[in-house]
Coordinates of C-alpha atoms and ligand atoms in Angstrom, one line a residue:
M1 CA 38.3 -54.9 210.4
K2 CA 40.1 -56.6 207.5
I3 CA 38.0 -56.8 204.4
D4 CA 38.9 -59.9 202.4
T5 CA 36.6 -59.4 199.4
L6 CA 34.6 -56.5 198.2
I7 CA 32.0 -56.8 195.4
V8 CA 31.4 -53.4 193.9
S9 CA 29.2 -51.7 191.3
A10 CA 26.5 -54.3 191.0
N11 CA 23.7 -53.0 188.9
E12 CA 21.3 -54.6 191.4
L13 CA 21.9 -56.0 194.8
V14 CA 19.0 -58.2 195.9
T15 CA 19.5 -58.2 199.7
M16 CA 16.2 -59.7 201.1
D17 CA 17.3 -57.6 204.2
T18 CA 14.1 -55.4 204.1
Y19 CA 13.1 -56.6 207.6
G20 CA 16.5 -57.4 208.9
G21 CA 16.8 -60.9 207.3
R22 CA 15.8 -62.7 210.5
V23 CA 12.2 -63.3 209.6
P24 CA 10.7 -64.9 206.5
L25 CA 9.0 -62.7 203.9
R26 CA 5.4 -63.8 203.8
G27 CA 2.3 -62.8 201.8
S28 CA 2.5 -59.3 200.2
K29 CA 6.0 -58.8 201.8
M30 CA 7.4 -61.3 199.3
Q31 CA 7.7 -58.3 196.9
D32 CA 10.0 -56.4 199.3
I33 CA 13.2 -58.0 198.2
G34 CA 15.5 -55.1 199.4
L35 CA 16.9 -53.9 196.1
V36 CA 20.0 -51.6 196.2
E37 CA 21.3 -50.0 192.9
N38 CA 25.0 -49.7 192.3
G39 CA 25.4 -52.0 195.2
A40 CA 28.4 -53.4 197.1
V41 CA 29.0 -56.2 199.6
A42 CA 32.0 -56.6 201.9
I43 CA 33.2 -60.0 203.2
S44 CA 35.5 -60.7 206.1
G45 CA 36.3 -64.4 206.6
Q46 CA 33.1 -66.3 206.1
E47 CA 30.8 -63.4 206.9
I48 CA 29.0 -60.5 205.3
V49 CA 30.3 -57.4 207.2
A50 CA 28.8 -54.6 205.2
F51 CA 26.6 -53.9 202.2
G52 CA 25.0 -50.8 200.6
E53 CA 25.6 -48.3 197.8
T54 CA 29.1 -48.7 196.3
H55 CA 30.3 -45.1 196.9
D56 CA 29.1 -45.2 200.5
L57 CA 30.9 -48.5 201.2
L58 CA 34.1 -47.4 199.5
S59 CA 34.3 -44.3 201.7
E60 CA 33.4 -46.1 204.9
L61 CA 35.6 -49.2 204.7
E62 CA 39.3 -49.5 205.1
I63 CA 40.4 -51.3 201.9
D64 CA 44.1 -52.3 201.5
G65 CA 46.1 -54.0 198.8
D66 CA 45.1 -57.5 200.1
T67 CA 41.4 -56.9 199.6
R68 CA 40.1 -58.7 196.5
I69 CA 37.9 -56.3 194.5
I70 CA 35.3 -58.0 192.3
D71 CA 33.7 -55.7 189.8
A72 CA 30.0 -56.6 189.3
K73 CA 29.2 -53.8 186.8
G74 CA 26.1 -54.6 184.8
K75 CA 25.4 -57.7 187.0
T76 CA 22.9 -58.7 189.7
V77 CA 24.2 -60.0 193.1
T78 CA 21.9 -62.1 195.3
P79 CA 22.2 -64.5 198.3
G80 CA 23.2 -68.0 197.3
L81 CA 20.2 -70.1 196.4
V82 CA 18.8 -72.6 198.9
D83 CA 17.1 -75.7 197.4
P84 CA 14.8 -76.9 200.3
H85 CA 13.6 -80.2 198.9
T86 CA 15.8 -82.7 197.1
H87 CA 16.5 -86.4 196.8
P88 CA 20.1 -86.3 195.5
V89 CA 21.4 -89.7 196.4
F90 CA 20.0 -92.6 194.3
A91 CA 21.1 -95.3 191.9
G92 CA 20.0 -95.5 188.3
T93 CA 17.6 -93.4 186.3
R94 CA 13.9 -93.9 185.3
E95 CA 13.6 -92.8 181.7
K96 CA 11.5 -95.9 181.0
E97 CA 8.8 -94.6 183.3
F98 CA 9.1 -91.2 181.7
A99 CA 8.2 -92.9 178.4
M100 CA 5.3 -94.8 180.1
R101 CA 3.8 -91.6 181.4
I102 CA 4.0 -90.1 177.9
E103 CA 2.0 -93.1 176.7
G104 CA -0.6 -92.4 179.3
K105 CA 0.2 -94.2 182.5
S106 CA 0.0 -92.1 185.7
Y107 CA 2.8 -91.8 188.4
M108 CA 0.6 -93.8 190.9
E109 CA -0.2 -96.5 188.3
I110 CA 3.5 -97.0 187.6
A111 CA 4.2 -97.1 191.4
A112 CA 1.4 -99.6 192.0
A113 CA 3.0 -101.9 189.4
G114 CA 6.3 -102.0 191.3
G115 CA 7.9 -99.1 189.5
G116 CA 8.4 -95.6 190.9
I117 CA 10.2 -95.3 194.2
L118 CA 10.6 -99.1 194.6
N119 CA 12.4 -99.2 191.3
T120 CA 15.0 -96.8 192.5
S121 CA 15.0 -98.5 195.9
R122 CA 15.9 -101.9 194.4
L123 CA 19.0 -100.4 192.8
T124 CA 20.0 -98.2 195.7
R125 CA 19.9 -101.1 198.2
Q126 CA 22.7 -102.7 196.2
M127 CA 24.8 -99.6 196.0
S128 CA 27.9 -99.2 198.1
I129 CA 28.3 -96.0 200.2
D130 CA 31.3 -95.0 198.0
R131 CA 29.1 -95.2 194.9
M132 CA 26.3 -93.2 196.6
I133 CA 28.8 -90.5 197.4
A134 CA 30.3 -90.5 193.9
N135 CA 26.8 -90.3 192.3
G136 CA 25.6 -87.6 194.7
S137 CA 28.7 -85.6 194.1
K138 CA 28.1 -85.6 190.3
Y139 CA 24.7 -84.1 190.8
L140 CA 25.9 -81.5 193.4
A141 CA 28.4 -80.3 190.9
R142 CA 25.5 -79.5 188.5
M143 CA 23.6 -77.7 191.2
I144 CA 26.5 -75.3 191.9
T145 CA 26.5 -74.2 188.2
H146 CA 22.9 -73.0 188.7
G147 CA 23.7 -71.0 191.8
T148 CA 22.7 -73.4 194.6
T149 CA 24.8 -73.1 197.7
T150 CA 22.7 -75.0 200.2
L151 CA 20.3 -77.9 199.7
E152 CA 18.2 -80.1 201.8
A153 CA 18.9 -83.8 201.1
K154 CA 16.6 -86.7 201.8
S155 CA 17.2 -90.4 202.3
G156 CA 14.2 -92.6 201.3
Y157 CA 15.5 -95.1 198.7
G158 CA 16.9 -97.5 201.2
L159 CA 13.7 -98.4 203.0
S160 CA 15.6 -100.8 205.3
T161 CA 17.5 -99.8 208.4
E162 CA 20.9 -100.6 206.9
S163 CA 20.3 -98.9 203.6
E164 CA 18.6 -95.8 205.0
L165 CA 21.6 -95.3 207.4
A166 CA 24.0 -95.8 204.4
M167 CA 22.1 -93.1 202.5
L168 CA 22.3 -90.7 205.5
Q169 CA 25.9 -91.4 206.0
S170 CA 26.7 -90.6 202.4
I171 CA 24.7 -87.3 202.7
K172 CA 26.8 -86.5 205.9
Y173 CA 30.0 -87.3 204.0
L174 CA 28.9 -85.1 201.1
D175 CA 28.1 -82.2 203.5
Q176 CA 31.6 -82.5 205.0
T177 CA 33.6 -82.8 201.8
E178 CA 31.7 -80.9 199.1
K179 CA 31.6 -77.1 198.7
L180 CA 27.8 -77.0 199.2
D181 CA 26.1 -77.4 202.6
L182 CA 23.6 -80.3 202.8
V183 CA 20.8 -80.4 205.4
P184 CA 20.0 -84.1 206.0
T185 CA 16.4 -85.4 206.2
F186 CA 15.4 -88.9 207.2
L187 CA 12.7 -90.2 204.8
G188 CA 12.4 -93.8 205.8
A189 CA 8.7 -93.5 205.2
H190 CA 9.0 -92.7 201.5
E191 CA 7.2 -95.9 200.3
I192 CA 6.1 -99.2 201.7
P193 CA 9.0 -101.6 200.8
E194 CA 8.4 -104.7 198.6
E195 CA 8.8 -107.1 201.5
Y196 CA 6.0 -105.4 203.5
R197 CA 3.5 -105.2 200.7
D198 CA 1.5 -108.3 201.8
G199 CA -0.7 -106.1 204.0
R200 CA 2.0 -105.3 206.6
A201 CA 2.4 -101.6 206.1
D202 CA 1.8 -101.0 209.8
E203 CA 4.7 -103.3 210.6
Y204 CA 6.9 -101.2 208.4
V205 CA 5.7 -98.1 210.3
E206 CA 6.8 -99.8 213.5
L207 CA 10.2 -100.6 212.1
V208 CA 10.6 -96.9 211.2
I209 CA 9.6 -95.8 214.7
E210 CA 11.3 -98.5 216.8
E211 CA 14.5 -99.1 214.9
M212 CA 15.3 -96.5 212.2
L213 CA 14.4 -93.3 214.1
P214 CA 16.3 -94.1 217.3
F215 CA 19.4 -95.0 215.2
V216 CA 19.2 -91.8 213.1
A217 CA 18.7 -89.7 216.3
K218 CA 21.5 -91.3 218.3
K219 CA 24.0 -91.0 215.4
E220 CA 22.8 -87.5 214.6
L221 CA 22.3 -88.4 211.0
A222 CA 19.4 -86.1 210.3
K223 CA 17.9 -82.8 211.3
F224 CA 14.4 -83.5 209.9
C225 CA 12.1 -86.4 209.5
D226 CA 9.8 -86.5 206.4
V227 CA 7.0 -88.8 205.4
F228 CA 5.3 -89.3 202.0
C229 CA 1.8 -88.7 203.4
E230 CA -0.5 -89.7 200.5
A231 CA -3.5 -91.9 199.7
G232 CA -2.0 -95.4 199.1
V233 CA 1.3 -94.6 200.7
F234 CA 1.3 -93.4 204.4
D235 CA -2.1 -92.2 205.7
I236 CA -2.7 -89.4 208.2
E237 CA -2.6 -91.7 211.2
Q238 CA 0.6 -93.5 210.2
T239 CA 2.2 -90.1 209.4
R240 CA 1.2 -88.6 212.7
K241 CA 2.6 -91.6 214.6
I242 CA 6.0 -91.4 212.8
C243 CA 6.3 -87.7 213.2
L244 CA 5.4 -87.7 216.9
A245 CA 8.1 -90.3 217.5
A246 CA 10.6 -88.2 215.5
K247 CA 9.7 -85.0 217.5
K248 CA 10.3 -86.9 220.8
L249 CA 13.8 -87.7 219.5
G250 CA 14.4 -84.0 218.7
L251 CA 14.0 -84.1 214.9
G252 CA 12.1 -81.4 213.1
I253 CA 9.3 -82.3 210.7
K254 CA 8.8 -81.9 206.9
L255 CA 6.0 -83.6 204.9
H256 CA 5.3 -84.6 201.4
A257 CA 1.7 -83.4 201.7
D258 CA -1.5 -83.2 199.5
E259 CA 0.4 -83.9 196.2
I260 CA -2.1 -86.3 194.6
K261 CA -5.1 -86.4 196.9
P262 CA -6.2 -83.8 199.4
I263 CA -6.1 -86.0 202.5
G264 CA -5.2 -83.2 205.0
G265 CA -1.5 -83.5 205.0
A266 CA -1.0 -79.7 205.2
E267 CA -3.3 -79.4 208.2
L268 CA -1.4 -82.3 209.9
G269 CA 1.9 -80.6 209.2
V270 CA 0.8 -77.4 210.8
E271 CA -0.7 -79.3 213.8
L272 CA 2.7 -81.0 214.2
G273 CA 4.6 -77.7 213.9
A274 CA 6.4 -78.9 210.8
V275 CA 9.1 -76.6 209.4
S276 CA 7.6 -77.2 206.0
V277 CA 4.8 -78.9 204.1
D278 CA 5.8 -79.7 200.5
H279 CA 4.1 -80.3 197.1
L280 CA 0.5 -79.1 198.0
V281 CA -0.9 -79.4 194.4
E282 CA -4.2 -80.6 195.9
V283 CA -4.2 -78.6 199.2
S284 CA -7.7 -77.8 200.5
P285 CA -8.9 -74.2 201.4
E286 CA -8.6 -75.3 205.0
G287 CA -5.1 -76.4 204.4
I288 CA -4.2 -73.0 202.9
E289 CA -5.7 -71.2 205.9
A290 CA -3.8 -73.4 208.3
I291 CA -0.5 -72.8 206.6
A292 CA -1.1 -69.0 206.3
S293 CA -1.8 -68.7 210.0
S294 CA 1.4 -70.6 211.0
N295 CA 5.2 -70.5 210.6
T296 CA 5.2 -73.6 208.5
V297 CA 6.7 -72.9 205.1
A298 CA 4.8 -74.1 201.9
V299 CA 7.5 -75.6 199.7
L300 CA 6.2 -75.7 196.1
L301 CA 7.6 -77.9 193.4
P302 CA 6.4 -76.8 190.0
G303 CA 9.1 -78.9 188.2
T304 CA 7.4 -82.0 189.5
S305 CA 4.0 -81.0 188.1
L306 CA 5.6 -80.2 184.8
F307 CA 7.6 -83.4 184.5
L308 CA 4.7 -85.6 185.6
G309 CA 2.7 -83.9 182.8
K310 CA -0.1 -83.1 185.3
G311 CA -1.2 -79.8 183.9
K312 CA -2.0 -78.8 187.5
F313 CA 0.2 -76.8 189.8
A314 CA 0.1 -75.8 193.5
P315 CA -2.1 -72.8 194.3
A316 CA 0.9 -70.4 194.9
R317 CA -1.3 -67.3 194.4
D318 CA -3.9 -68.4 197.0
L319 CA -1.1 -69.2 199.5
I320 CA 0.7 -65.9 199.1
D321 CA -2.5 -63.9 199.1
A322 CA -3.6 -65.7 202.3
G323 CA -0.3 -64.6 203.9
A324 CA 1.7 -67.9 203.8
V325 CA 5.5 -68.2 203.7
V326 CA 6.2 -69.8 200.3
A327 CA 9.5 -71.4 199.1
L328 CA 10.4 -73.2 195.8
A329 CA 12.5 -76.3 195.3
T330 CA 13.6 -78.6 192.5
D331 CA 12.5 -81.8 194.2
F332 CA 15.5 -83.2 192.3
N333 CA 15.0 -87.0 192.1
P334 CA 15.1 -89.7 189.4
G335 CA 11.4 -90.2 189.1
S336 CA 9.3 -87.1 189.3
S337 CA 11.8 -84.3 188.8
P338 CA 15.2 -85.0 187.4
T339 CA 16.4 -81.4 187.3
T340 CA 19.1 -79.6 189.4
N341 CA 18.2 -76.2 187.9
L342 CA 16.6 -74.0 190.6
P343 CA 16.4 -70.9 188.3
L344 CA 14.3 -73.0 185.9
I345 CA 11.9 -73.7 188.8
M346 CA 11.7 -69.9 189.4
S347 CA 10.7 -69.4 185.7
L348 CA 8.0 -72.1 186.0
A349 CA 6.7 -70.6 189.2
C350 CA 6.2 -67.3 187.3
T351 CA 4.6 -68.8 184.2
A352 CA 2.6 -71.7 185.7
M353 CA 1.8 -70.5 189.2
R354 CA 1.7 -66.7 188.5
M355 CA 4.3 -65.8 191.1
T356 CA 5.9 -62.5 190.3
P357 CA 9.6 -62.1 189.3
K358 CA 10.1 -60.5 192.7
E359 CA 8.2 -63.2 194.7
V360 CA 10.3 -66.0 193.4
W361 CA 13.5 -64.5 194.9
P362 CA 12.6 -64.9 198.6
A363 CA 11.2 -68.3 197.7
V364 CA 14.7 -69.6 196.8
T365 CA 16.7 -67.6 199.3
L366 CA 15.3 -66.3 202.7
D367 CA 12.1 -68.3 202.8
A368 CA 13.8 -71.4 201.5
A369 CA 16.4 -71.0 204.3
F370 CA 13.6 -70.9 206.9
A371 CA 12.2 -74.1 205.2
V372 CA 15.5 -75.9 206.2
G373 CA 15.8 -74.3 209.6
L374 CA 18.7 -72.0 208.6
G375 CA 17.0 -68.6 208.3
E376 CA 19.2 -67.1 211.0
R377 CA 22.4 -67.9 209.2
I378 CA 21.8 -67.8 205.4
G379 CA 19.2 -66.6 202.8
S380 CA 19.8 -62.8 202.8
I381 CA 22.6 -60.2 202.4
T382 CA 22.5 -59.2 206.1
I383 CA 25.5 -58.2 208.3
G384 CA 26.6 -61.2 210.3
K385 CA 25.2 -63.8 207.9
Q386 CA 27.3 -66.3 206.1
A387 CA 28.8 -64.9 202.9
D388 CA 27.0 -67.1 200.3
L389 CA 26.5 -65.0 197.2
I390 CA 25.8 -65.3 193.5
I391 CA 26.9 -62.9 190.8
W392 CA 24.5 -63.3 187.9
D393 CA 25.2 -62.4 184.3
A394 CA 22.0 -60.4 184.4
P395 CA 21.3 -56.6 184.8
N396 CA 18.4 -57.1 187.1
H397 CA 16.6 -59.8 189.1
S398 CA 13.8 -60.4 186.6
I399 CA 16.2 -61.4 183.9
V400 CA 17.2 -64.6 185.8
P401 CA 13.7 -66.3 185.6
Y402 CA 13.1 -64.6 182.2
F403 CA 15.8 -66.5 180.4
Y404 CA 14.2 -69.8 181.3
G405 CA 16.2 -72.9 181.2
E406 CA 19.4 -70.9 181.0
S407 CA 22.2 -70.9 183.6
L408 CA 23.1 -67.2 184.2
A409 CA 25.1 -67.8 187.4
E410 CA 28.5 -66.4 186.7
M411 CA 30.3 -66.6 190.1
V412 CA 29.3 -68.6 193.2
I413 CA 30.7 -67.6 196.5
K414 CA 30.3 -69.9 199.5
K415 CA 31.4 -68.9 203.0
G416 CA 33.4 -66.0 201.5
K417 CA 35.3 -68.2 199.0
I418 CA 34.8 -68.3 195.2
I419 CA 33.8 -72.0 194.7
W420 CA 32.7 -71.8 191.0
R421 CA 32.9 -69.4 188.1
K422 CA 31.8 -69.6 184.5
Ligands
NIG1 O1 8.8 -85.7 196.0 N1 6.4 -88.0 196.0 C1 7.2 -88.7 196.5 N2 8.5 -88.6 196.4 C2 9.3 -87.9 195.4 C3 9.4 -88.8 194.2 C4 10.4 -89.8 194.4 C5 10.5 -90.7 193.2 O2 9.6 -90.8 192.3 O3 11.6 -91.4 193.1 C6 8.7 -86.6 195.1 O4 8.1 -86.3 194.0
FE2 FE1 10.1 -85.2 197.1

């Protein structure tokens, strides 16, 4: 076999391959991140074909003059990061609401007064697809510098059939043209649009079910359907209706669940067989139990808690100790979490949610891959998986969340190719 690239002498290789890389690491197993000292990884084409201790690999493999050797002495090598919850296509910014919150207004008060998601929606509806793509591309370029190689990307600022489809088309275009992979999620039920606010929320739910979803499914514009299931937005019954319709059309389910009020979003997600339930700041003990006894991934977004100034974070410890699969995401969006920096989210998970510097790694690689339905292909350094790898300017895995707010990614490899270097 021809080895195209060989990374050698990594101080630490974080493989996540402890259990073969084909099942998520849950509960206490999140500590078993598969460390190899003085590690090496061999790439052929787009795939990982071997990994292990450097001396072993050098003696086993046939290396010729064409093999690119990358010396990772003193560095840490990990799988590429997967950001499993983002809203990267939108118009404008919401720094005025940021100031309003500092002065004491809550996220839901601002939303009720026509700000929030509707504010971004007004601007996004007027945006051309070309501008959506250009704007999204700018933010994706920032994500790469932090080590993200795959992200989930939601629509949800169009809130009309035409504009939601435009958002999904721009996400599809970005996936095809950018160096990162995007997993598209339809979030038509992100907010009740202005023109349905005269008590016609159920009519909007009908529009999502009867018109938007069939279009999205027919044109294969999304892999998942998501709903902002929250008191004052879409209630449990409306959410269930939308999700059942989406499932019938072959879409997977993700939910914004139990962020502000514990209304049973997590339990509903598990009942529906959702691939993930996200936010969970207010999840109930029953919700935690339900998640822990299922394959649904709990996607936690501590950046959102920080940026909304809530002082309250999702119960990561309770979830992990109950045996749940836990992932972390930026929730990148213009309102509640304008950061593209996933390593910063790892730091926050450690300090604010008491996840260990080991547990945060599966949460942004293997378990995050399962949260977007790609656990079989990415998220670990496993033979046969896609060669998405990061070389960090860090001697061990703990140093990445330790230097919080920094960007220690030094080289980003996607499908076997170097796509970015410092
Ligand atoms: O995940 N909570 C709902 N949706 C987004 C916020 C979107 C916005 O404020 O623009 C979130 O935090
Ligand atoms: Fe979100």
